[in-house]
Amino acid sequence: MSRGTGVRATRNPVVVVAGEDGNDRRSLRILLEALCPQMRGRVVEISDSVRLRLATEANLADRVAVLARKARARAVRERADLACVFVHEDLDSVDGDGVAEIQARVCRALVTELGTAHYVLSISEMEAWLLLFPNSLETFVSSWNVPAKRQGKDTGSFGDPKKILTHEVSMGARRYRESDAPEIFEKIVNLGHIKTPSGSNRSWDLFCGDVECCCADHVRLAGKRTS
Ligand SMILES: [Zn+2]
């Protein structure tokens, strides 16, 4: 009875993004599509509480399994192959000893379950990445000003980047709010600043390296598998 139109011959790859809240997921999607044009229109989100950083070994495997199930189901809904998964979490403390270990442990669990995956652990939270782009912040709201002492620094050493944004960068009536983050990342991309951060943050460098590797290998591989 089939008329031959129900099954698609090729299935485009999708990259799934998981993160603690909608602002983080949207921010990550904007960054992925900017840093890897092949991902444009191919990044989809899932909601998951993503509590991997502090999970015990047994909990970690269980939580990763749940996340993987949701990611696979999302790809099925898109009638697409699952090329890769980016999972975001905030470290909630400054950079230091033990961070690389957490990163490696969670990453290993994700890759074991999914084959291709990346664990994006922002140090200390995603707002620290915004502080790498003072010019974009000042263009986003003209009254905002990034103090000189916050520029050109390791933003992973700032204990409370959100507070810096709400109490040092933004003043008066138009204070920074969490829902600004995706729009500021969009501004950074549109202004062409994305590849030229001011200062440093180890988690930003790791993330950019992961996207480069994903773009070159995972997304391309998934595309090849289906053609
Ligand atoms: Zn990947």
JSON list of C-alpha atoms and ligand atoms in Angstrom, two decimals:
[
{"chain": "A", "resi": 1, "resn": "MET", "atom": "CA", "xyz": [0.00, 0.00, 0.00]},
{"chain": "A", "resi": 2, "resn": "SER", "atom": "CA", "xyz": [2.98, 2.29, 0.39]},
{"chain": "A", "resi": 3, "resn": "ARG", "atom": "CA", "xyz": [3.26, 5.06, -2.18]},
{"chain": "A", "resi": 4, "resn": "GLY", "atom": "CA", "xyz": [6.93, 5.50, -1.37]},
{"chain": "A", "resi": 5, "resn": "THR", "atom": "CA", "xyz": [6.78, 8.95, 0.15]},
{"chain": "A", "resi": 6, "resn": "GLY", "atom": "CA", "xyz": [6.75, 7.98, 3.82]},
{"chain": "A", "resi": 7, "resn": "VAL", "atom": "CA", "xyz": [10.44, 7.21, 4.21]},
{"chain": "A", "resi": 8, "resn": "ARG", "atom": "CA", "xyz": [13.13, 9.76, 3.56]},
{"chain": "A", "resi": 9, "resn": "ALA", "atom": "CA", "xyz": [16.18, 8.47, 1.77]},
{"chain": "A", "resi": 10, "resn": "THR", "atom": "CA", "xyz": [18.57, 10.76, 3.66]},
{"chain": "A", "resi": 11, "resn": "ARG", "atom": "CA", "xyz": [18.41, 11.96, 7.23]},
{"chain": "A", "resi": 12, "resn": "ASN", "atom": "CA", "xyz": [20.22, 15.14, 8.14]},
{"chain": "A", "resi": 13, "resn": "PRO", "atom": "CA", "xyz": [22.22, 15.09, 11.34]},
{"chain": "A", "resi": 14, "resn": "VAL", "atom": "CA", "xyz": [21.11, 17.05, 14.40]},
{"chain": "A", "resi": 15, "resn": "VAL", "atom": "CA", "xyz": [23.14, 18.24, 17.36]},
{"chain": "A", "resi": 16, "resn": "VAL", "atom": "CA", "xyz": [21.25, 18.11, 20.66]},
{"chain": "A", "resi": 17, "resn": "VAL", "atom": "CA", "xyz": [21.85, 20.67, 23.41]},
{"chain": "A", "resi": 18, "resn": "ALA", "atom": "CA", "xyz": [21.03, 20.01, 27.06]},
{"chain": "A", "resi": 19, "resn": "GLY", "atom": "CA", "xyz": [21.44, 22.54, 29.85]},
{"chain": "A", "resi": 20, "resn": "GLU", "atom": "CA", "xyz": [20.11, 23.66, 33.17]},
{"chain": "A", "resi": 21, "resn": "ASP", "atom": "CA", "xyz": [17.77, 26.32, 31.83]},
{"chain": "A", "resi": 22, "resn": "GLY", "atom": "CA", "xyz": [16.40, 27.79, 28.63]},
{"chain": "A", "resi": 23, "resn": "ASN", "atom": "CA", "xyz": [18.77, 30.76, 28.60]},
{"chain": "A", "resi": 24, "resn": "ASP", "atom": "CA", "xyz": [21.83, 28.49, 28.80]},
{"chain": "A", "resi": 25, "resn": "ARG", "atom": "CA", "xyz": [20.51, 26.22, 26.05]},
{"chain": "A", "resi": 26, "resn": "ARG", "atom": "CA", "xyz": [19.66, 29.13, 23.75]},
{"chain": "A", "resi": 27, "resn": "SER", "atom": "CA", "xyz": [23.06, 30.71, 24.38]},
{"chain": "A", "resi": 28, "resn": "LEU", "atom": "CA", "xyz": [24.81, 27.45, 23.54]},
{"chain": "A", "resi": 29, "resn": "ARG", "atom": "CA", "xyz": [22.77, 27.03, 20.37]},
{"chain": "A", "resi": 30, "resn": "ILE", "atom": "CA", "xyz": [23.68, 30.54, 19.19]},
{"chain": "A", "resi": 31, "resn": "LEU", "atom": "CA", "xyz": [27.38, 29.88, 19.87]},
{"chain": "A", "resi": 32, "resn": "LEU", "atom": "CA", "xyz": [27.39, 26.47, 18.18]},
{"chain": "A", "resi": 33, "resn": "GLU", "atom": "CA", "xyz": [25.76, 27.83, 15.03]},
{"chain": "A", "resi": 34, "resn": "ALA", "atom": "CA", "xyz": [28.16, 30.77, 14.95]},
{"chain": "A", "resi": 35, "resn": "LEU", "atom": "CA", "xyz": [31.32, 28.73, 15.48]},
{"chain": "A", "resi": 36, "resn": "CYS", "atom": "CA", "xyz": [30.25, 25.90, 13.16]},
{"chain": "A", "resi": 37, "resn": "PRO", "atom": "CA", "xyz": [28.16, 27.03, 10.18]},
{"chain": "A", "resi": 38, "resn": "GLN", "atom": "CA", "xyz": [27.44, 23.38, 9.29]},
{"chain": "A", "resi": 39, "resn": "MET", "atom": "CA", "xyz": [25.31, 23.23, 12.42]},
{"chain": "A", "resi": 40, "resn": "ARG", "atom": "CA", "xyz": [23.04, 26.09, 11.36]},
{"chain": "A", "resi": 41, "resn": "GLY", "atom": "CA", "xyz": [19.42, 25.00, 11.67]},
{"chain": "A", "resi": 42, "resn": "ARG", "atom": "CA", "xyz": [20.55, 21.60, 12.95]},
{"chain": "A", "resi": 43, "resn": "VAL", "atom": "CA", "xyz": [20.80, 22.33, 16.70]},
{"chain": "A", "resi": 44, "resn": "VAL", "atom": "CA", "xyz": [17.83, 21.27, 18.84]},
{"chain": "A", "resi": 45, "resn": "GLU", "atom": "CA", "xyz": [17.26, 21.43, 22.58]},
{"chain": "A", "resi": 46, "resn": "ILE", "atom": "CA", "xyz": [16.04, 19.01, 25.23]},
{"chain": "A", "resi": 47, "resn": "SER", "atom": "CA", "xyz": [15.02, 19.80, 28.79]},
{"chain": "A", "resi": 48, "resn": "ASP", "atom": "CA", "xyz": [16.86, 17.84, 31.41]},
{"chain": "A", "resi": 49, "resn": "SER", "atom": "CA", "xyz": [17.89, 18.85, 34.90]},
{"chain": "A", "resi": 50, "resn": "VAL", "atom": "CA", "xyz": [21.54, 17.99, 34.01]},
{"chain": "A", "resi": 51, "resn": "ARG", "atom": "CA", "xyz": [22.93, 17.35, 37.46]},
{"chain": "A", "resi": 52, "resn": "LEU", "atom": "CA", "xyz": [26.10, 15.54, 36.44]},
{"chain": "A", "resi": 53, "resn": "ARG", "atom": "CA", "xyz": [28.89, 17.55, 38.03]},
{"chain": "A", "resi": 54, "resn": "LEU", "atom": "CA", "xyz": [28.20, 16.44, 41.59]},
{"chain": "A", "resi": 55, "resn": "ALA", "atom": "CA", "xyz": [26.68, 13.03, 40.81]},
{"chain": "A", "resi": 56, "resn": "THR", "atom": "CA", "xyz": [28.02, 9.89, 42.44]},
{"chain": "A", "resi": 57, "resn": "GLU", "atom": "CA", "xyz": [29.37, 7.25, 40.06]},
{"chain": "A", "resi": 58, "resn": "ALA", "atom": "CA", "xyz": [26.09, 5.27, 40.14]},
{"chain": "A", "resi": 59, "resn": "ASN", "atom": "CA", "xyz": [23.92, 8.38, 39.78]},
{"chain": "A", "resi": 60, "resn": "LEU", "atom": "CA", "xyz": [26.09, 9.67, 36.97]},
{"chain": "A", "resi": 61, "resn": "ALA", "atom": "CA", "xyz": [25.52, 6.59, 34.81]},
{"chain": "A", "resi": 62, "resn": "ASP", "atom": "CA", "xyz": [21.76, 6.71, 35.48]},
{"chain": "A", "resi": 63, "resn": "ARG", "atom": "CA", "xyz": [21.45, 10.42, 34.77]},
{"chain": "A", "resi": 64, "resn": "VAL", "atom": "CA", "xyz": [23.50, 10.14, 31.58]},
{"chain": "A", "resi": 65, "resn": "ALA", "atom": "CA", "xyz": [21.31, 7.23, 30.45]},
{"chain": "A", "resi": 66, "resn": "VAL", "atom": "CA", "xyz": [18.16, 9.33, 30.94]},
{"chain": "A", "resi": 67, "resn": "LEU", "atom": "CA", "xyz": [19.72, 12.26, 29.11]},
{"chain": "A", "resi": 68, "resn": "ALA", "atom": "CA", "xyz": [20.83, 10.02, 26.24]},
{"chain": "A", "resi": 69, "resn": "ARG", "atom": "CA", "xyz": [17.32, 8.57, 25.93]},
{"chain": "A", "resi": 70, "resn": "LYS", "atom": "CA", "xyz": [15.86, 12.07, 25.64]},
{"chain": "A", "resi": 71, "resn": "ALA", "atom": "CA", "xyz": [18.51, 13.08, 23.07]},
{"chain": "A", "resi": 72, "resn": "ARG", "atom": "CA", "xyz": [17.80, 10.02, 20.91]},
{"chain": "A", "resi": 73, "resn": "ALA", "atom": "CA", "xyz": [14.06, 10.58, 21.15]},
{"chain": "A", "resi": 74, "resn": "ARG", "atom": "CA", "xyz": [14.53, 14.21, 20.08]},
{"chain": "A", "resi": 75, "resn": "ALA", "atom": "CA", "xyz": [16.47, 13.11, 17.00]},
{"chain": "A", "resi": 76, "resn": "VAL", "atom": "CA", "xyz": [13.75, 10.59, 16.15]},
{"chain": "A", "resi": 77, "resn": "ARG", "atom": "CA", "xyz": [11.17, 13.39, 16.40]},
{"chain": "A", "resi": 78, "resn": "GLU", "atom": "CA", "xyz": [13.25, 15.38, 13.93]},
{"chain": "A", "resi": 79, "resn": "ARG", "atom": "CA", "xyz": [13.53, 12.29, 11.68]},
{"chain": "A", "resi": 80, "resn": "ALA", "atom": "CA", "xyz": [17.26, 12.88, 11.86]},
{"chain": "A", "resi": 81, "resn": "ASP", "atom": "CA", "xyz": [20.42, 11.11, 12.94]},
{"chain": "A", "resi": 82, "resn": "LEU", "atom": "CA", "xyz": [21.89, 12.13, 16.26]},
{"chain": "A", "resi": 83, "resn": "ALA", "atom": "CA", "xyz": [25.30, 13.57, 15.31]},
{"chain": "A", "resi": 84, "resn": "CYS", "atom": "CA", "xyz": [26.36, 14.74, 18.75]},
{"chain": "A", "resi": 85, "resn": "VAL", "atom": "CA", "xyz": [25.23, 16.06, 22.12]},
{"chain": "A", "resi": 86, "resn": "PHE", "atom": "CA", "xyz": [26.46, 19.15, 24.02]},
{"chain": "A", "resi": 87, "resn": "VAL", "atom": "CA", "xyz": [25.65, 19.14, 27.72]},
{"chain": "A", "resi": 88, "resn": "HIS", "atom": "CA", "xyz": [26.07, 22.38, 29.63]},
{"chain": "A", "resi": 89, "resn": "GLU", "atom": "CA", "xyz": [26.48, 22.95, 33.34]},
{"chain": "A", "resi": 90, "resn": "ASP", "atom": "CA", "xyz": [27.90, 25.78, 35.47]},
{"chain": "A", "resi": 91, "resn": "LEU", "atom": "CA", "xyz": [30.81, 24.95, 37.74]},
{"chain": "A", "resi": 92, "resn": "ASP", "atom": "CA", "xyz": [29.56, 27.52, 40.29]},
{"chain": "A", "resi": 93, "resn": "SER", "atom": "CA", "xyz": [33.07, 28.08, 41.63]},
{"chain": "A", "resi": 94, "resn": "VAL", "atom": "CA", "xyz": [36.30, 29.59, 40.35]},
{"chain": "A", "resi": 95, "resn": "ASP", "atom": "CA", "xyz": [38.83, 27.66, 38.29]},
{"chain": "A", "resi": 96, "resn": "GLY", "atom": "CA", "xyz": [41.22, 25.49, 40.24]},
{"chain": "A", "resi": 97, "resn": "ASP", "atom": "CA", "xyz": [42.48, 22.02, 41.10]},
{"chain": "A", "resi": 98, "resn": "GLY", "atom": "CA", "xyz": [40.03, 19.24, 40.45]},
{"chain": "A", "resi": 99, "resn": "VAL", "atom": "CA", "xyz": [38.08, 20.99, 37.68]},
{"chain": "A", "resi": 100, "resn": "ALA", "atom": "CA", "xyz": [39.79, 19.03, 34.89]},
{"chain": "A", "resi": 101, "resn": "GLU", "atom": "CA", "xyz": [39.01, 15.83, 36.77]},
{"chain": "A", "resi": 102, "resn": "ILE", "atom": "CA", "xyz": [35.28, 16.63, 36.99]},
{"chain": "A", "resi": 103, "resn": "GLN", "atom": "CA", "xyz": [35.30, 17.55, 33.33]},
{"chain": "A", "resi": 104, "resn": "ALA", "atom": "CA", "xyz": [37.01, 14.30, 32.30]},
{"chain": "A", "resi": 105, "resn": "ARG", "atom": "CA", "xyz": [34.82, 12.12, 34.50]},
{"chain": "A", "resi": 106, "resn": "VAL", "atom": "CA", "xyz": [31.51, 13.46, 33.16]},
{"chain": "A", "resi": 107, "resn": "CYS", "atom": "CA", "xyz": [32.80, 13.58, 29.60]},
{"chain": "A", "resi": 108, "resn": "ARG", "atom": "CA", "xyz": [33.84, 9.93, 29.82]},
{"chain": "A", "resi": 109, "resn": "ALA", "atom": "CA", "xyz": [30.37, 8.92, 31.04]},
{"chain": "A", "resi": 110, "resn": "LEU", "atom": "CA", "xyz": [28.69, 10.84, 28.21]},
{"chain": "A", "resi": 111, "resn": "VAL", "atom": "CA", "xyz": [30.94, 9.42, 25.50]},
{"chain": "A", "resi": 112, "resn": "THR", "atom": "CA", "xyz": [30.55, 5.87, 26.84]},
{"chain": "A", "resi": 113, "resn": "GLU", "atom": "CA", "xyz": [26.77, 6.17, 26.56]},
{"chain": "A", "resi": 114, "resn": "LEU", "atom": "CA", "xyz": [26.46, 8.29, 23.42]},
{"chain": "A", "resi": 115, "resn": "GLY", "atom": "CA", "xyz": [29.61, 7.71, 21.36]},
{"chain": "A", "resi": 116, "resn": "THR", "atom": "CA", "xyz": [29.97, 11.38, 20.52]},
{"chain": "A", "resi": 117, "resn": "ALA", "atom": "CA", "xyz": [29.27, 14.02, 23.16]},
{"chain": "A", "resi": 118, "resn": "HIS", "atom": "CA", "xyz": [30.78, 17.10, 24.82]},
{"chain": "A", "resi": 119, "resn": "TYR", "atom": "CA", "xyz": [30.54, 18.30, 28.40]},
{"chain": "A", "resi": 120, "resn": "VAL", "atom": "CA", "xyz": [30.58, 22.08, 28.62]},
{"chain": "A", "resi": 121, "resn": "LEU", "atom": "CA", "xyz": [31.43, 23.10, 32.17]},
{"chain": "A", "resi": 122, "resn": "SER", "atom": "CA", "xyz": [31.39, 26.92, 32.35]},
{"chain": "A", "resi": 123, "resn": "ILE", "atom": "CA", "xyz": [33.82, 28.43, 34.84]},
{"chain": "A", "resi": 124, "resn": "SER", "atom": "CA", "xyz": [32.37, 29.69, 37.02]},
{"chain": "A", "resi": 125, "resn": "GLU", "atom": "CA", "xyz": [29.18, 30.20, 35.07]},
{"chain": "A", "resi": 126, "resn": "MET", "atom": "CA", "xyz": [28.18, 31.22, 31.57]},
{"chain": "A", "resi": 127, "resn": "GLU", "atom": "CA", "xyz": [28.14, 34.92, 32.51]},
{"chain": "A", "resi": 128, "resn": "ALA", "atom": "CA", "xyz": [31.94, 34.69, 32.82]},
{"chain": "A", "resi": 129, "resn": "TRP", "atom": "CA", "xyz": [32.01, 34.11, 29.05]},
{"chain": "A", "resi": 130, "resn": "LEU", "atom": "CA", "xyz": [30.04, 37.34, 28.46]},
{"chain": "A", "resi": 131, "resn": "LEU", "atom": "CA", "xyz": [32.75, 39.26, 30.32]},
{"chain": "A", "resi": 132, "resn": "LEU", "atom": "CA", "xyz": [35.23, 38.17, 27.63]},
{"chain": "A", "resi": 133, "resn": "PHE", "atom": "CA", "xyz": [33.48, 40.59, 25.29]},
{"chain": "A", "resi": 134, "resn": "PRO", "atom": "CA", "xyz": [33.38, 44.03, 26.98]},
{"chain": "A", "resi": 135, "resn": "ASN", "atom": "CA", "xyz": [32.83, 45.93, 23.72]},
{"chain": "A", "resi": 136, "resn": "SER", "atom": "CA", "xyz": [29.78, 43.83, 22.87]},
{"chain": "A", "resi": 137, "resn": "LEU", "atom": "CA", "xyz": [28.35, 44.34, 26.37]},
{"chain": "A", "resi": 138, "resn": "GLU", "atom": "CA", "xyz": [28.79, 48.09, 26.06]},
{"chain": "A", "resi": 139, "resn": "THR", "atom": "CA", "xyz": [27.13, 48.08, 22.64]},
{"chain": "A", "resi": 140, "resn": "PHE", "atom": "CA", "xyz": [24.25, 45.92, 23.88]},
{"chain": "A", "resi": 141, "resn": "VAL", "atom": "CA", "xyz": [23.16, 48.62, 26.35]},
{"chain": "A", "resi": 142, "resn": "SER", "atom": "CA", "xyz": [24.85, 51.96, 25.81]},
{"chain": "A", "resi": 143, "resn": "SER", "atom": "CA", "xyz": [24.85, 52.87, 29.53]},
{"chain": "A", "resi": 144, "resn": "TRP", "atom": "CA", "xyz": [26.74, 49.68, 30.46]},
{"chain": "A", "resi": 145, "resn": "ASN", "atom": "CA", "xyz": [30.42, 49.92, 31.22]},
{"chain": "A", "resi": 146, "resn": "VAL", "atom": "CA", "xyz": [32.89, 47.12, 31.95]},
{"chain": "A", "resi": 147, "resn": "PRO", "atom": "CA", "xyz": [35.36, 48.45, 34.55]},
{"chain": "A", "resi": 148, "resn": "ALA", "atom": "CA", "xyz": [39.01, 48.37, 33.48]},
{"chain": "A", "resi": 149, "resn": "LYS", "atom": "CA", "xyz": [39.86, 46.00, 36.34]},
{"chain": "A", "resi": 150, "resn": "ARG", "atom": "CA", "xyz": [37.46, 43.42, 34.80]},
{"chain": "A", "resi": 151, "resn": "GLN", "atom": "CA", "xyz": [38.95, 43.62, 31.31]},
{"chain": "A", "resi": 152, "resn": "GLY", "atom": "CA", "xyz": [41.70, 41.44, 29.84]},
{"chain": "A", "resi": 153, "resn": "LYS", "atom": "CA", "xyz": [41.57, 39.08, 32.83]},
{"chain": "A", "resi": 154, "resn": "ASP", "atom": "CA", "xyz": [41.01, 35.36, 33.39]},
{"chain": "A", "resi": 155, "resn": "THR", "atom": "CA", "xyz": [37.24, 35.57, 33.87]},
{"chain": "A", "resi": 156, "resn": "GLY", "atom": "CA", "xyz": [37.31, 32.05, 35.33]},
{"chain": "A", "resi": 157, "resn": "SER", "atom": "CA", "xyz": [38.92, 33.60, 38.39]},
{"chain": "A", "resi": 158, "resn": "PHE", "atom": "CA", "xyz": [35.89, 35.86, 39.05]},
{"chain": "A", "resi": 159, "resn": "GLY", "atom": "CA", "xyz": [33.86, 34.40, 41.90]},
{"chain": "A", "resi": 160, "resn": "ASP", "atom": "CA", "xyz": [30.48, 35.85, 40.91]},
{"chain": "A", "resi": 161, "resn": "PRO", "atom": "CA", "xyz": [30.31, 36.96, 37.26]},
{"chain": "A", "resi": 162, "resn": "LYS", "atom": "CA", "xyz": [26.54, 37.45, 37.46]},
{"chain": "A", "resi": 163, "resn": "LYS", "atom": "CA", "xyz": [27.02, 39.94, 40.29]},
{"chain": "A", "resi": 164, "resn": "ILE", "atom": "CA", "xyz": [29.72, 41.73, 38.30]},
{"chain": "A", "resi": 165, "resn": "LEU", "atom": "CA", "xyz": [27.21, 42.12, 35.47]},
{"chain": "A", "resi": 166, "resn": "THR", "atom": "CA", "xyz": [24.39, 43.32, 37.73]},
{"chain": "A", "resi": 167, "resn": "HIS", "atom": "CA", "xyz": [26.42, 45.55, 40.09]},
{"chain": "A", "resi": 168, "resn": "GLU", "atom": "CA", "xyz": [29.52, 46.70, 38.20]},
{"chain": "A", "resi": 169, "resn": "VAL", "atom": "CA", "xyz": [28.70, 46.59, 34.48]},
{"chain": "A", "resi": 170, "resn": "SER", "atom": "CA", "xyz": [25.05, 47.60, 34.46]},
{"chain": "A", "resi": 171, "resn": "MET", "atom": "CA", "xyz": [23.80, 50.54, 36.46]},
{"chain": "A", "resi": 172, "resn": "GLY", "atom": "CA", "xyz": [20.53, 52.29, 37.13]},
{"chain": "A", "resi": 173, "resn": "ALA", "atom": "CA", "xyz": [17.30, 51.31, 35.46]},
{"chain": "A", "resi": 174, "resn": "ARG", "atom": "CA", "xyz": [18.67, 48.84, 32.94]},
{"chain": "A", "resi": 175, "resn": "ARG", "atom": "CA", "xyz": [20.37, 46.15, 34.95]},
{"chain": "A", "resi": 176, "resn": "TYR", "atom": "CA", "xyz": [21.59, 42.85, 33.50]},
{"chain": "A", "resi": 177, "resn": "ARG", "atom": "CA", "xyz": [19.11, 39.98, 33.77]},
{"chain": "A", "resi": 178, "resn": "GLU", "atom": "CA", "xyz": [19.69, 36.30, 32.97]},
{"chain": "A", "resi": 179, "resn": "SER", "atom": "CA", "xyz": [17.41, 36.40, 29.95]},
{"chain": "A", "resi": 180, "resn": "ASP", "atom": "CA", "xyz": [19.82, 38.92, 28.36]},
{"chain": "A", "resi": 181, "resn": "ALA", "atom": "CA", "xyz": [22.54, 36.28, 27.94]},
{"chain": "A", "resi": 182, "resn": "PRO", "atom": "CA", "xyz": [21.35, 34.73, 24.63]},
{"chain": "A", "resi": 183, "resn": "GLU", "atom": "CA", "xyz": [20.76, 38.18, 23.14]},
{"chain": "A", "resi": 184, "resn": "ILE", "atom": "CA", "xyz": [24.20, 39.36, 24.20]},
{"chain": "A", "resi": 185, "resn": "PHE", "atom": "CA", "xyz": [25.80, 36.28, 22.62]},
{"chain": "A", "resi": 186, "resn": "GLU", "atom": "CA", "xyz": [23.84, 37.09, 19.46]},
{"chain": "A", "resi": 187, "resn": "LYS", "atom": "CA", "xyz": [25.23, 40.63, 19.61]},
{"chain": "A", "resi": 188, "resn": "ILE", "atom": "CA", "xyz": [28.79, 39.27, 20.05]},
{"chain": "A", "resi": 189, "resn": "VAL", "atom": "CA", "xyz": [28.29, 37.11, 16.95]},
{"chain": "A", "resi": 190, "resn": "ASN", "atom": "CA", "xyz": [26.72, 39.89, 14.87]},
{"chain": "A", "resi": 191, "resn": "LEU", "atom": "CA", "xyz": [29.48, 42.33, 15.76]},
{"chain": "A", "resi": 192, "resn": "GLY", "atom": "CA", "xyz": [32.06, 39.77, 14.63]},
{"chain": "A", "resi": 193, "resn": "HIS", "atom": "CA", "xyz": [33.72, 39.63, 18.06]},
{"chain": "A", "resi": 194, "resn": "ILE", "atom": "CA", "xyz": [33.24, 35.91, 18.71]},
{"chain": "A", "resi": 195, "resn": "LYS", "atom": "CA", "xyz": [36.75, 34.86, 17.66]},
{"chain": "A", "resi": 196, "resn": "THR", "atom": "CA", "xyz": [38.53, 37.69, 19.49]},
{"chain": "A", "resi": 197, "resn": "PRO", "atom": "CA", "xyz": [37.79, 37.48, 23.22]},
{"chain": "A", "resi": 198, "resn": "SER", "atom": "CA", "xyz": [39.45, 39.97, 25.52]},
{"chain": "A", "resi": 199, "resn": "GLY", "atom": "CA", "xyz": [41.05, 38.12, 28.41]},
{"chain": "A", "resi": 200, "resn": "SER", "atom": "CA", "xyz": [40.79, 34.38, 28.91]},
{"chain": "A", "resi": 201, "resn": "ASN", "atom": "CA", "xyz": [38.72, 31.61, 30.40]},
{"chain": "A", "resi": 202, "resn": "ARG", "atom": "CA", "xyz": [39.85, 27.98, 30.24]},
{"chain": "A", "resi": 203, "resn": "SER", "atom": "CA", "xyz": [36.29, 26.71, 29.84]},
{"chain": "A", "resi": 204, "resn": "TRP", "atom": "CA", "xyz": [35.76, 29.02, 26.84]},
{"chain": "A", "resi": 205, "resn": "ASP", "atom": "CA", "xyz": [38.90, 27.67, 25.14]},
{"chain": "A", "resi": 206, "resn": "LEU", "atom": "CA", "xyz": [37.83, 24.09, 25.83]},
{"chain": "A", "resi": 207, "resn": "PHE", "atom": "CA", "xyz": [34.38, 24.77, 24.45]},
{"chain": "A", "resi": 208, "resn": "CYS", "atom": "CA", "xyz": [35.76, 26.36, 21.25]},
{"chain": "A", "resi": 209, "resn": "GLY", "atom": "CA", "xyz": [38.09, 23.37, 20.80]},
{"chain": "A", "resi": 210, "resn": "ASP", "atom": "CA", "xyz": [35.20, 20.96, 21.26]},
{"chain": "A", "resi": 211, "resn": "VAL", "atom": "CA", "xyz": [33.08, 22.78, 18.68]},
{"chain": "A", "resi": 212, "resn": "GLU", "atom": "CA", "xyz": [35.95, 22.72, 16.19]},
{"chain": "A", "resi": 213, "resn": "CYS", "atom": "CA", "xyz": [36.43, 18.98, 16.66]},
{"chain": "A", "resi": 214, "resn": "CYS", "atom": "CA", "xyz": [32.68, 18.34, 16.49]},
{"chain": "A", "resi": 215, "resn": "CYS", "atom": "CA", "xyz": [32.33, 20.41, 13.35]},
{"chain": "A", "resi": 216, "resn": "ALA", "atom": "CA", "xyz": [35.22, 18.65, 11.61]},
{"chain": "A", "resi": 217, "resn": "ASP", "atom": "CA", "xyz": [34.47, 15.09, 12.71]},
{"chain": "A", "resi": 218, "resn": "HIS", "atom": "CA", "xyz": [31.13, 14.41, 14.37]},
{"chain": "A", "resi": 219, "resn": "VAL", "atom": "CA", "xyz": [28.72, 16.45, 12.26]},
{"chain": "A", "resi": 220, "resn": "ARG", "atom": "CA", "xyz": [30.50, 15.50, 9.07]},
{"chain": "A", "resi": 221, "resn": "LEU", "atom": "CA", "xyz": [30.64, 11.81, 10.02]},
{"chain": "A", "resi": 222, "resn": "ALA", "atom": "CA", "xyz": [26.95, 11.76, 10.78]},
{"chain": "A", "resi": 223, "resn": "GLY", "atom": "CA", "xyz": [26.25, 13.36, 7.43]},
{"chain": "A", "resi": 224, "resn": "LYS", "atom": "CA", "xyz": [28.37, 10.79, 5.63]},
{"chain": "A", "resi": 225, "resn": "ARG", "atom": "CA", "xyz": [26.78, 7.86, 7.47]},
{"chain": "A", "resi": 226, "resn": "THR", "atom": "CA", "xyz": [23.40, 8.80, 6.10]},
{"chain": "A", "resi": 227, "resn": "SER", "atom": "CA", "xyz": [24.29, 9.66, 2.51]},
{"chain": "B", "resi": 1, "resn": "ZN", "atom": "ZN", "xyz": [30.62, 16.38, 18.73]}
]
